[in-house]
Coordinates of C-alpha atoms in Angstrom, one line a residue:
Chain A
X1 CA -44.8 20.7 31.6
X2 CA -41.4 19.3 31.4
X3 CA -39.5 20.1 28.3
X4 CA -38.4 16.9 26.8
X5 CA -35.5 17.1 24.4
X6 CA -36.1 15.4 21.2
X7 CA -33.9 12.3 21.1
X8 CA -31.3 12.6 18.3
X9 CA -32.4 10.9 15.2
X10 CA -30.3 8.8 12.8
X11 CA -29.8 11.7 10.5
X12 CA -28.3 13.8 13.4
X13 CA -25.7 11.1 14.0
X14 CA -25.0 10.8 10.3
X15 CA -24.6 14.6 10.0
X16 CA -22.3 14.8 13.0
X17 CA -20.2 11.9 11.7
X18 CA -19.8 13.3 8.3
X19 CA -18.7 16.7 9.6
X20 CA -16.1 15.2 11.8
X21 CA -15.1 12.8 9.0
X22 CA -14.6 15.7 6.7
X23 CA -12.5 17.5 9.3
X24 CA -10.3 14.4 9.7
X25 CA -10.0 14.1 5.9
X26 CA -9.0 17.8 5.7
X27 CA -6.4 17.3 8.4
X28 CA -5.0 14.2 6.6
X29 CA -4.8 16.2 3.3
X30 CA -2.8 18.8 5.2
X31 CA -0.6 16.1 6.6
X32 CA 0.0 14.7 3.1
X33 CA 0.9 18.2 1.9
X34 CA 3.3 18.7 4.8
X35 CA 5.2 15.5 3.8
X36 CA 4.9 15.6 0.0
X37 CA 5.3 19.4 -0.3
X38 CA 9.0 19.5 0.6
X39 CA 9.8 16.9 -2.0
X40 CA 7.9 18.9 -4.7
X41 CA 9.6 22.1 -3.6
X42 CA 13.0 20.3 -3.9
X43 CA 12.2 19.2 -7.4
X44 CA 10.8 22.5 -8.5
X45 CA 13.9 24.4 -7.1
X46 CA 16.2 22.1 -9.0
X47 CA 14.7 23.1 -12.3
X48 CA 15.1 26.8 -11.7
X49 CA 17.8 29.2 -12.8
X50 CA 19.9 31.2 -10.3
X51 CA 18.4 34.4 -11.6
X52 CA 14.8 33.1 -11.1
X53 CA 15.8 31.9 -7.6
X54 CA 16.9 35.3 -6.6
X55 CA 14.0 37.2 -8.3
X56 CA 11.0 35.1 -7.2
X57 CA 12.1 32.5 -4.7
X58 CA 8.6 31.6 -3.5
X59 CA 7.1 31.1 -6.9
X60 CA 6.5 27.3 -7.0
X61 CA 6.7 26.6 -10.7
X62 CA 9.9 27.3 -12.6
X63 CA 9.3 29.5 -15.7
X64 CA 11.4 27.2 -17.9
X65 CA 12.5 23.7 -16.9
X66 CA 16.2 24.1 -16.9
X67 CA 18.6 21.3 -16.5
X68 CA 21.5 23.6 -15.8
X69 CA 21.7 22.7 -12.1
X70 CA 21.9 19.0 -12.9
X71 CA 24.5 19.7 -15.5
X72 CA 26.6 21.5 -13.0
X73 CA 26.2 18.8 -10.4
X74 CA 27.4 16.2 -12.9
X75 CA 30.2 18.4 -14.0
X76 CA 31.5 19.2 -10.6
X77 CA 31.1 15.8 -9.0
X78 CA 32.0 12.4 -10.4
X79 CA 28.4 11.4 -9.5
X80 CA 28.5 8.0 -11.2
X81 CA 31.7 6.9 -9.4
X82 CA 30.3 8.1 -6.0
X83 CA 27.0 6.2 -6.8
X84 CA 29.0 3.1 -7.7
X85 CA 31.0 3.4 -4.5
X86 CA 27.9 3.7 -2.5
X87 CA 26.1 0.8 -4.2
X88 CA 29.1 -1.5 -3.9
X89 CA 29.5 -0.6 -0.2
X90 CA 25.8 -1.1 0.7
X91 CA 25.5 -4.3 -1.3
X92 CA 28.7 -5.8 0.1
X93 CA 27.6 -5.0 3.7
X94 CA 24.1 -6.5 3.1
X95 CA 25.5 -9.6 1.5
X96 CA 28.2 -10.2 4.1
X97 CA 25.7 -9.7 6.9
X98 CA 23.4 -12.4 5.5
X99 CA 26.2 -14.8 4.6
X100 CA 27.8 -14.6 8.1
X101 CA 24.6 -14.5 10.1
X102 CA 23.5 -17.9 8.7
X103 CA 26.2 -20.1 10.1
X104 CA 26.4 -18.1 13.3
X105 CA 22.6 -18.2 13.7
X106 CA 22.7 -22.0 13.0
X107 CA 25.3 -22.7 15.6
X108 CA 23.5 -20.6 18.2
X109 CA 20.0 -22.0 17.4
X110 CA 20.7 -25.6 16.7
X111 CA 24.0 -27.0 18.0
X112 CA 25.1 -28.0 21.4
X113 CA 28.6 -27.0 22.4
X114 CA 30.5 -25.5 25.2
X115 CA 30.3 -21.8 25.3
X116 CA 27.1 -21.4 23.4
X117 CA 25.5 -19.1 26.1
X118 CA 28.5 -16.7 26.4
X119 CA 28.7 -16.5 22.6
X120 CA 25.0 -15.6 22.4
X121 CA 25.4 -13.1 25.2
X122 CA 28.3 -11.5 23.4
X123 CA 26.1 -11.0 20.3
X124 CA 23.4 -9.5 22.4
X125 CA 25.8 -7.2 24.3
X126 CA 27.0 -5.8 21.0
X127 CA 23.5 -4.6 20.3
X128 CA 24.2 -1.9 22.8
X129 CA 27.3 -0.6 21.0
X130 CA 26.4 1.6 18.1
X131 CA 28.9 3.1 15.5
X132 CA 28.6 6.4 17.4
X133 CA 30.4 4.8 20.3
X134 CA 33.0 3.0 18.2
X135 CA 34.0 5.5 15.6
X136 CA 36.7 7.3 17.6
X137 CA 38.6 4.2 18.6
X138 CA 38.1 2.5 15.2
X139 CA 39.4 5.6 13.5
X140 CA 42.5 5.4 15.8
X141 CA 42.9 1.6 15.1
X142 CA 42.6 1.9 11.3
X143 CA 44.8 5.0 10.9
X144 CA 48.1 3.3 11.6
X145 CA 47.2 0.3 9.4
X146 CA 46.7 2.7 6.4
X147 CA 43.0 1.6 6.2
X148 CA 41.4 5.0 6.4
X149 CA 40.0 6.0 3.0
X150 CA 39.6 2.4 1.9
X151 CA 36.5 0.3 1.1
X152 CA 37.6 -2.0 3.9
X153 CA 37.1 0.8 6.5
X154 CA 33.6 1.3 5.1
X155 CA 32.5 -2.3 4.8
X156 CA 34.3 -4.6 7.3
X157 CA 33.1 -2.9 10.5
X158 CA 29.5 -3.6 9.4
X159 CA 30.1 -7.1 7.9
X160 CA 28.5 -8.6 11.0
X161 CA 25.2 -7.3 12.3
X162 CA 24.5 -8.4 15.9
X163 CA 20.8 -7.8 15.4
X164 CA 20.8 -9.7 12.1
X165 CA 22.5 -12.7 13.8
X166 CA 19.8 -12.6 16.4
X167 CA 17.0 -12.4 13.9
X168 CA 18.4 -15.4 11.9
X169 CA 18.8 -17.4 15.1
X170 CA 15.2 -16.7 16.0
X171 CA 14.1 -17.8 12.5
X172 CA 16.1 -21.0 12.7
X173 CA 14.7 -21.9 16.1
X174 CA 11.5 -22.6 14.3
X175 CA 13.1 -25.1 11.8
X176 CA 12.5 -28.7 13.0
X177 CA 15.6 -30.7 13.9
X178 CA 14.4 -33.7 11.9
X179 CA 15.0 -31.8 8.7
X180 CA 18.7 -31.3 9.6
X181 CA 19.1 -34.9 10.8
X182 CA 17.5 -36.2 7.6
X183 CA 19.9 -34.0 5.5
X184 CA 22.8 -35.3 7.5
X185 CA 21.7 -38.9 6.9
X186 CA 21.6 -38.1 3.2
X187 CA 25.2 -37.2 3.4
X188 CA 24.9 -33.4 3.3
X189 CA 27.8 -31.5 4.8
X190 CA 27.2 -28.7 7.3
X191 CA 27.9 -26.0 4.7
X192 CA 25.4 -27.5 2.4
X193 CA 22.9 -27.7 5.2
X194 CA 23.5 -24.0 6.1
X195 CA 23.5 -22.4 2.7
X196 CA 21.5 -24.8 0.5
X197 CA 18.8 -26.0 2.9
X198 CA 18.4 -23.5 5.8
X199 CA 19.2 -20.4 3.7
X200 CA 16.2 -20.8 1.4
X201 CA 14.0 -21.7 4.4
X202 CA 14.7 -18.4 6.2
X203 CA 14.8 -16.3 3.1
X204 CA 12.2 -13.8 4.2
X205 CA 14.3 -13.0 7.2
X206 CA 17.4 -12.7 5.1
X207 CA 15.7 -10.6 2.5
X208 CA 14.3 -8.2 5.2
X209 CA 17.8 -8.0 6.7
X210 CA 19.5 -7.3 3.4
X211 CA 16.9 -4.7 2.4
X212 CA 17.1 -2.8 5.7
X213 CA 20.8 -2.9 5.7
X214 CA 21.2 -1.8 2.1
X215 CA 18.9 1.2 2.4
X216 CA 20.5 2.2 5.7
X217 CA 24.0 2.0 4.4
X218 CA 23.2 3.6 1.0
X219 CA 22.0 6.6 2.9
X220 CA 24.5 6.5 5.7
X221 CA 26.4 9.7 6.2
X222 CA 28.0 9.2 9.6
X223 CA 30.5 6.4 9.0
X224 CA 31.7 7.3 5.5
X225 CA 32.2 10.9 6.7
X226 CA 34.4 9.7 9.6
X227 CA 36.4 7.1 7.6
X228 CA 37.1 9.0 4.4
X229 CA 39.1 12.2 4.1
X230 CA 39.5 12.5 0.3
X231 CA 37.3 11.6 -2.6
X232 CA 38.9 8.2 -3.2
X233 CA 36.1 6.1 -1.8
X234 CA 33.7 9.0 -1.0
X235 CA 30.0 8.0 -1.0
X236 CA 27.1 10.0 -2.5
X237 CA 25.6 11.3 0.7
X238 CA 28.9 12.8 1.8
X239 CA 29.5 14.3 -1.6
X240 CA 26.1 15.8 -1.8
X241 CA 26.3 17.3 1.7
X242 CA 29.6 18.9 0.6
X243 CA 27.8 20.7 -2.3
X244 CA 26.2 22.9 0.3
X245 CA 29.4 23.5 2.2
X246 CA 31.2 24.6 -0.9
X247 CA 28.2 26.6 -2.1
X248 CA 28.2 30.4 -1.9
X249 CA 24.8 30.5 -0.1
X250 CA 22.2 31.2 -2.8
X251 CA 23.0 28.4 -5.2
X252 CA 20.2 26.3 -3.8
X253 CA 19.1 25.0 -7.2
X254 CA 22.4 23.1 -7.5
X255 CA 22.1 21.8 -3.9
X256 CA 18.5 20.7 -4.6
X257 CA 19.5 19.1 -7.9
X258 CA 22.1 17.1 -6.0
X259 CA 19.5 16.2 -3.5
X260 CA 17.2 14.9 -6.2
X261 CA 20.0 12.8 -7.5
X262 CA 20.6 11.4 -4.0
X263 CA 16.9 10.9 -3.1
X264 CA 15.3 9.8 -6.3
X265 CA 16.7 6.2 -6.4
X266 CA 15.6 5.7 -2.8
X267 CA 12.1 7.0 -3.4
X268 CA 11.7 4.8 -6.5
X269 CA 12.9 1.8 -4.5
X270 CA 10.4 2.8 -1.8
X271 CA 7.5 3.0 -4.2
X272 CA 8.5 -0.4 -5.8
X273 CA 9.3 -2.3 -2.7
X274 CA 7.1 -0.5 -0.1
X275 CA 5.5 -3.6 1.3
X276 CA 8.9 -5.4 1.7
X277 CA 10.4 -2.3 3.3
X278 CA 7.5 -2.0 5.7
X279 CA 7.8 -5.6 6.6
X280 CA 11.6 -5.2 7.2
X281 CA 11.0 -2.3 9.5
X282 CA 8.1 -3.8 11.5
X283 CA 10.0 -7.1 11.7
X284 CA 12.9 -5.2 13.3
X285 CA 10.5 -3.5 15.6
X286 CA 8.3 -6.4 16.7
X287 CA 10.2 -9.6 16.3
Chain B
X1 CA 16.4 -29.7 22.0
X2 CA 19.5 -29.2 20.1
X3 CA 21.7 -31.2 17.7
X4 CA 25.2 -32.5 18.4
X5 CA 27.7 -31.0 15.9
X6 CA 29.1 -33.6 13.5
X7 CA 32.6 -32.4 14.3
X8 CA 33.4 -30.8 17.6
X9 CA 35.1 -27.7 16.0
X10 CA 32.2 -27.0 13.7
X11 CA 30.2 -24.6 15.9
X12 CA 33.3 -22.6 16.7
X13 CA 34.2 -22.3 13.0
X14 CA 30.7 -21.1 12.2
X15 CA 30.8 -18.5 14.9
X16 CA 34.4 -17.4 14.4
X17 CA 33.8 -14.7 11.8
X18 CA 30.9 -13.2 13.6
X19 CA 32.5 -13.2 17.1
X20 CA 35.9 -12.0 15.8
X21 CA 34.4 -9.1 13.8
X22 CA 32.1 -8.1 16.7
X23 CA 35.0 -8.3 19.0
X24 CA 37.3 -6.2 16.8
X25 CA 34.8 -3.5 15.9
X26 CA 32.5 -3.4 18.9
X27 CA 34.2 -4.7 22.0
X28 CA 37.9 -3.8 21.4
X29 CA 37.0 -0.2 20.5
X30 CA 35.2 0.2 23.8
X31 CA 38.4 -0.9 25.6
X32 CA 40.5 1.4 23.4
X33 CA 38.2 4.3 24.1
X34 CA 38.4 3.6 27.9
X35 CA 42.2 3.3 27.8
X36 CA 42.6 6.5 25.7
X37 CA 40.3 8.4 28.0
X38 CA 43.2 8.6 30.5
X39 CA 45.6 10.2 28.0
X40 CA 46.1 13.6 26.4
X41 CA 46.7 13.0 22.7
X42 CA 46.5 15.1 19.6
X43 CA 47.2 12.3 17.1
X44 CA 50.5 14.0 16.2
X45 CA 52.7 14.0 19.3
X46 CA 53.0 11.0 21.6
X47 CA 50.1 10.5 24.0
X48 CA 50.7 11.5 27.6
X49 CA 49.0 9.8 30.6
X50 CA 46.9 12.3 32.5
X51 CA 44.8 10.1 34.9
X52 CA 41.3 11.4 35.3
X53 CA 42.0 14.9 33.9
X54 CA 39.8 14.4 30.8
X55 CA 36.8 13.5 32.9
X56 CA 37.6 16.2 35.4
X57 CA 37.8 18.8 32.7
X58 CA 34.5 17.6 31.1
X59 CA 32.8 17.9 34.5
X60 CA 34.3 21.2 35.8
X61 CA 34.1 23.1 32.5
X62 CA 30.4 22.3 32.5
X63 CA 30.8 20.8 29.0
X64 CA 29.3 17.4 30.0
X65 CA 26.2 18.9 31.7
X66 CA 25.6 21.3 28.9
X67 CA 25.8 18.7 26.2
X68 CA 23.9 16.2 28.2
X69 CA 21.0 18.6 28.9
X70 CA 20.9 19.7 25.3
X71 CA 20.8 16.1 24.1
X72 CA 18.0 15.3 26.6
X73 CA 15.9 18.3 25.6
X74 CA 16.2 17.4 21.9
X75 CA 15.4 13.8 22.6
X76 CA 12.4 14.5 24.9
X77 CA 10.9 16.8 22.2
X78 CA 11.6 14.3 19.4
X79 CA 10.2 11.3 21.3
X80 CA 7.1 12.9 22.7
X81 CA 6.1 14.6 19.5
X82 CA 6.8 11.7 17.1
X83 CA 5.0 9.3 19.5
X84 CA 1.9 11.5 19.8
X85 CA 1.8 12.4 16.1
X86 CA 2.6 8.8 15.0
X87 CA -0.2 7.4 17.2
X88 CA -2.7 10.0 16.0
X89 CA -1.9 9.3 12.4
X90 CA -2.0 5.5 12.9
X91 CA -5.5 5.8 14.4
X92 CA -6.7 8.1 11.6
X93 CA -5.1 6.1 8.8
X94 CA -6.0 2.6 10.0
X95 CA -8.5 2.0 7.2
X96 CA -8.8 0.9 3.6
X97 CA -8.8 3.2 0.7
X98 CA -6.3 4.8 -1.7
X99 CA -6.3 8.2 -0.1
X100 CA -5.3 6.7 3.3
X101 CA -2.7 4.5 1.7
X102 CA -1.2 7.6 0.0
X103 CA -1.0 9.6 3.2
X104 CA 0.6 6.6 5.0
X105 CA 3.2 6.3 2.2
X106 CA 3.9 10.0 2.2
X107 CA 4.5 10.1 5.9
X108 CA 6.6 7.0 6.0
X109 CA 8.7 7.9 3.0
X110 CA 10.6 10.5 5.0
X111 CA 11.8 7.7 7.3
X112 CA 13.4 5.9 4.3
X113 CA 15.1 9.0 2.7
X114 CA 18.6 9.8 4.0
X115 CA 19.3 12.3 6.8
X116 CA 21.5 14.3 4.5
X117 CA 18.6 14.7 2.0
X118 CA 16.2 15.7 4.8
X119 CA 18.7 18.1 6.3
X120 CA 19.5 19.9 3.0
X121 CA 15.9 20.1 2.1
X122 CA 14.8 21.7 5.4
X123 CA 17.9 23.9 5.3
X124 CA 16.6 25.4 2.1
X125 CA 13.0 25.6 3.3
X126 CA 14.1 27.4 6.4
X127 CA 16.6 29.7 4.8
X128 CA 16.0 33.1 6.5
X129 CA 16.1 35.1 3.3
X130 CA 14.8 33.1 0.4
X131 CA 13.4 30.0 2.1
X132 CA 9.7 29.1 1.5
X133 CA 8.8 29.2 5.2
X134 CA 10.2 32.7 5.7
X135 CA 8.5 33.9 2.5
X136 CA 5.1 32.5 3.6
X137 CA 5.5 34.0 7.1
X138 CA 6.3 37.4 5.6
X139 CA 3.5 37.1 3.2
X140 CA 1.1 36.6 6.1
X141 CA 2.4 39.8 7.6
X142 CA 4.3 38.1 10.5
X143 CA 7.9 38.5 11.4
X144 CA 9.8 35.3 10.4
X145 CA 11.5 33.3 13.1
X146 CA 15.2 32.8 12.6
X147 CA 14.8 29.0 12.9
X148 CA 18.5 28.1 12.6
X149 CA 20.2 31.3 13.6
X150 CA 18.6 31.9 17.0
X151 CA 20.4 29.9 19.7
X152 CA 17.2 29.6 21.7
X153 CA 15.2 28.1 18.8
X154 CA 17.7 26.1 16.9
X155 CA 17.6 22.9 19.0
X156 CA 13.8 22.8 18.7
X157 CA 14.0 23.4 14.9
X158 CA 16.3 20.4 14.7
X159 CA 13.9 18.4 16.8
X160 CA 11.0 19.4 14.6
X161 CA 12.8 18.3 11.4
X162 CA 13.7 15.0 13.2
X163 CA 10.0 14.6 14.1
X164 CA 9.2 15.1 10.4
X165 CA 11.6 12.4 9.5
X166 CA 10.8 9.7 12.0
X167 CA 7.1 10.1 12.7
X168 CA 6.5 7.6 9.9
X169 CA 8.4 5.0 11.9
X170 CA 6.2 5.4 15.0
X171 CA 3.1 5.4 12.8
X172 CA 4.0 2.2 11.0
X173 CA 4.7 0.3 14.3
X174 CA 1.5 1.6 15.8
X175 CA -0.4 0.5 12.7
X176 CA 1.1 -3.0 13.1
X177 CA 0.0 -2.9 16.8
X178 CA -3.5 -1.8 15.8
X179 CA -3.9 -5.0 13.8
X180 CA -4.0 -6.8 17.2
X181 CA -7.0 -4.8 18.3
X182 CA -10.0 -7.1 17.5
X183 CA -12.5 -5.3 15.4
X184 CA -15.4 -7.3 16.9
X185 CA -14.6 -6.0 20.4
X186 CA -14.6 -2.4 19.1
X187 CA -17.9 -2.9 17.3
X188 CA -19.4 -4.6 20.4
X189 CA -18.3 -1.6 22.5
X190 CA -19.8 0.8 20.0
X191 CA -23.1 -1.0 20.1
X192 CA -23.0 -0.8 23.9
X193 CA -22.8 2.9 23.6
X194 CA -19.1 3.5 24.0
X195 CA -18.0 6.7 22.2
X196 CA -14.8 7.0 20.3
X197 CA -12.8 8.4 23.2
X198 CA -14.0 5.7 25.5
X199 CA -13.2 3.0 23.0
X200 CA -9.7 4.4 22.6
X201 CA -9.2 4.9 26.3
X202 CA -10.6 1.5 27.5
X203 CA -9.8 -0.9 24.6
X204 CA -7.2 0.4 22.1
X205 CA -4.8 2.2 24.4
X206 CA -4.3 -0.7 26.9
X207 CA -3.5 -3.0 24.0
X208 CA -1.2 -0.4 22.4
X209 CA 0.7 0.5 25.5
X210 CA 3.5 -2.1 25.1
X211 CA 3.9 -0.9 21.5
X212 CA 4.1 2.7 22.7
X213 CA 6.8 1.8 25.2
X214 CA 8.8 0.0 22.6
X215 CA 8.6 2.9 20.0
X216 CA 9.3 5.4 22.8
X217 CA 12.4 3.7 24.1
X218 CA 13.7 2.9 20.6
X219 CA 13.3 6.5 19.4
X220 CA 14.8 7.7 22.6
X221 CA 18.0 5.7 22.0
X222 CA 18.1 6.7 18.4
X223 CA 17.6 10.4 19.1
X224 CA 20.5 10.2 21.6
X225 CA 22.7 9.1 18.8
X226 CA 21.6 11.9 16.4
X227 CA 24.5 13.4 14.5
X228 CA 23.8 13.7 10.7
X229 CA 21.2 16.4 11.0
X230 CA 23.3 18.5 13.3
X231 CA 26.3 18.2 11.0
X232 CA 24.3 19.0 7.9
X233 CA 22.1 21.8 9.2
X234 CA 24.0 23.7 12.0
X235 CA 27.4 22.3 12.6
X236 CA 26.5 22.5 16.3
X237 CA 25.9 26.3 16.2
X238 CA 25.2 29.0 16.6
X239 CA 27.5 29.4 19.5
X240 CA 27.4 25.6 20.2
X241 CA 23.7 25.8 21.0
X242 CA 22.9 22.7 19.0
X243 CA 26.0 20.7 19.9
X244 CA 24.5 17.5 21.2
X245 CA 26.4 14.4 22.3
X246 CA 27.7 12.7 19.2
X247 CA 28.5 16.0 17.6
X248 CA 30.5 17.0 20.7
X249 CA 32.6 13.9 20.4
X250 CA 33.1 14.5 16.7
X251 CA 34.1 18.1 17.4
X252 CA 36.8 17.0 19.9
X253 CA 38.3 14.6 17.4
X254 CA 38.1 16.3 14.1
X255 CA 38.1 20.0 15.1
X256 CA 40.0 20.2 18.3
X257 CA 42.2 17.1 17.8
X258 CA 41.7 16.1 21.4
X259 CA 41.5 12.3 21.3
X260 CA 41.6 11.9 25.1
X261 CA 38.7 14.1 25.7
X262 CA 36.8 12.6 22.8
X263 CA 37.4 9.1 24.3
X264 CA 36.2 10.2 27.8
X265 CA 33.1 11.7 26.2
X266 CA 32.6 8.4 24.3
X267 CA 32.9 6.4 27.5
X268 CA 30.3 8.6 29.3
X269 CA 28.1 8.4 26.2
X270 CA 28.3 4.6 26.2
X271 CA 27.3 4.4 29.8
X272 CA 24.3 6.6 29.1
X273 CA 23.2 4.3 26.3
X274 CA 23.6 1.3 28.5
X275 CA 21.3 3.0 31.0
X276 CA 18.7 3.7 28.3
X277 CA 19.0 0.2 26.9
X278 CA 18.4 -1.2 30.4
X279 CA 15.2 0.9 30.4
X280 CA 14.3 -0.5 27.0
X281 CA 14.8 -4.1 28.1
X282 CA 12.5 -3.7 31.0
X283 CA 9.8 -2.7 28.5
X284 CA 11.0 -5.3 26.0
X285 CA 9.8 -8.0 28.3
X286 CA 6.3 -6.9 27.9
X287 CA 6.9 -6.2 24.2
X288 CA 4.0 -6.3 21.7
X289 CA 3.2 -9.9 20.8
X290 CA 1.9 -11.1 17.4
X291 CA -1.3 -12.3 19.0
X292 CA -2.9 -10.5 21.9
X293 CA -5.4 -12.4 24.1
X294 CA -8.3 -10.4 25.3

């Protein structure tokens, strides 16, 4: 008599599925902890006192919520000025990139003229030249001009984004020529066409570009570190990183308080504008 | 079909700011770096022409190979780990529900936060005495690893922290790619008796492969350009064991004041990036499209 295995019933499948589902959920909860935990630890540390940090460094919850570390950060650093420097720099870069990409993208997408192809190729070639390649020569070029330690050195090298120009050109390719011809017939000048008619039409692209560039430059450490040597136009990330270098080693509550000051605005912006940021990132990736 | 400009100079005026600035801050610097790579210069005394000496030094001292291998090792770990993890998370999180949305946001948030913040945070977590990781390790009765002080480990620690930061990027791009996988096909396959592995292997992966190639090459180029995390967490140490390419250039300029050598390193670095970009453009041609036909 052959032994016939009982075919698995519906319940068997449901059982198996729910165990594996539970395992996946458990794994995902661990993943969430691995990513959120460090932020919580940062915040918890920033509310502790030095004494507590030395005595029980692994105890997660501070015994008293102390603001001492924040007070010290604000006392030792002109936090507001650095924040203002950083915001002005990031906003200027974002605005200039959008303002300059529009006319350039328009010429490349819509107008016939001699040299269009080489101009386009030049823009594309510049995609291959990141700041990590240009910082040494740019530093040498700006030094003799007295431009190191100025807002100019922080903003102007990024006023044009090759990738942004490319994105705007792509977006403008989809705009029908008739629209531009009609505007011309109505007597609109080219500047009006670019900024008043085409600008609003490609607004999602411009917004994504601005947002990406703003967040990137607000957090940028590399370029401001290279181009500033004193605290004249120092930006927040550079200043916060210096907290640790000046620190005596155990004053982690102060470093973490500075880190919260640096991170919180970005995390708030992230929560508020997550969809837009996601779109900006995937647009960059998939356009 | 294109339009004729109303005035012949218009297109040139529209492109002038863009092309001038790109020229000044991307193309001219390349030329300057190339030119300076044939000089010995310390910024203080006049530069002296030395021919190929800078390149020769970088090669014969072993500096170039050491830095190159280190950068490659770091990048390979970063790319393979963030790609695998990002894909796994995208597959597990590609569904509705608050919990899944929360995990997606948590992982992606690290990509938005600055490198300085991430570097400082992990510096504290990995602190050999008071850091949480060492405490937990000791609490479990194991000997803690000297994550940042051991020259054999430090590069992989940096790679691990980088993976923590950029996995969200890979995950998000994979999630966008998964939108192109038609649900009806997956359901039909499931009805025909295809298990999860078969469905992934036969349907999902072939559709995601261009996305994977794109994420892979993009993260490879970005990890070659890593600097912030090295500067914040290790300053290239201990004993230069985490000195990767951009940090090596920085060190030549701001620590050693050797502009010529820094320029030569910059030129080599640029050529490497061109090679990697060529690789990327080969994949870019079969890049993920908005709509995939099946």
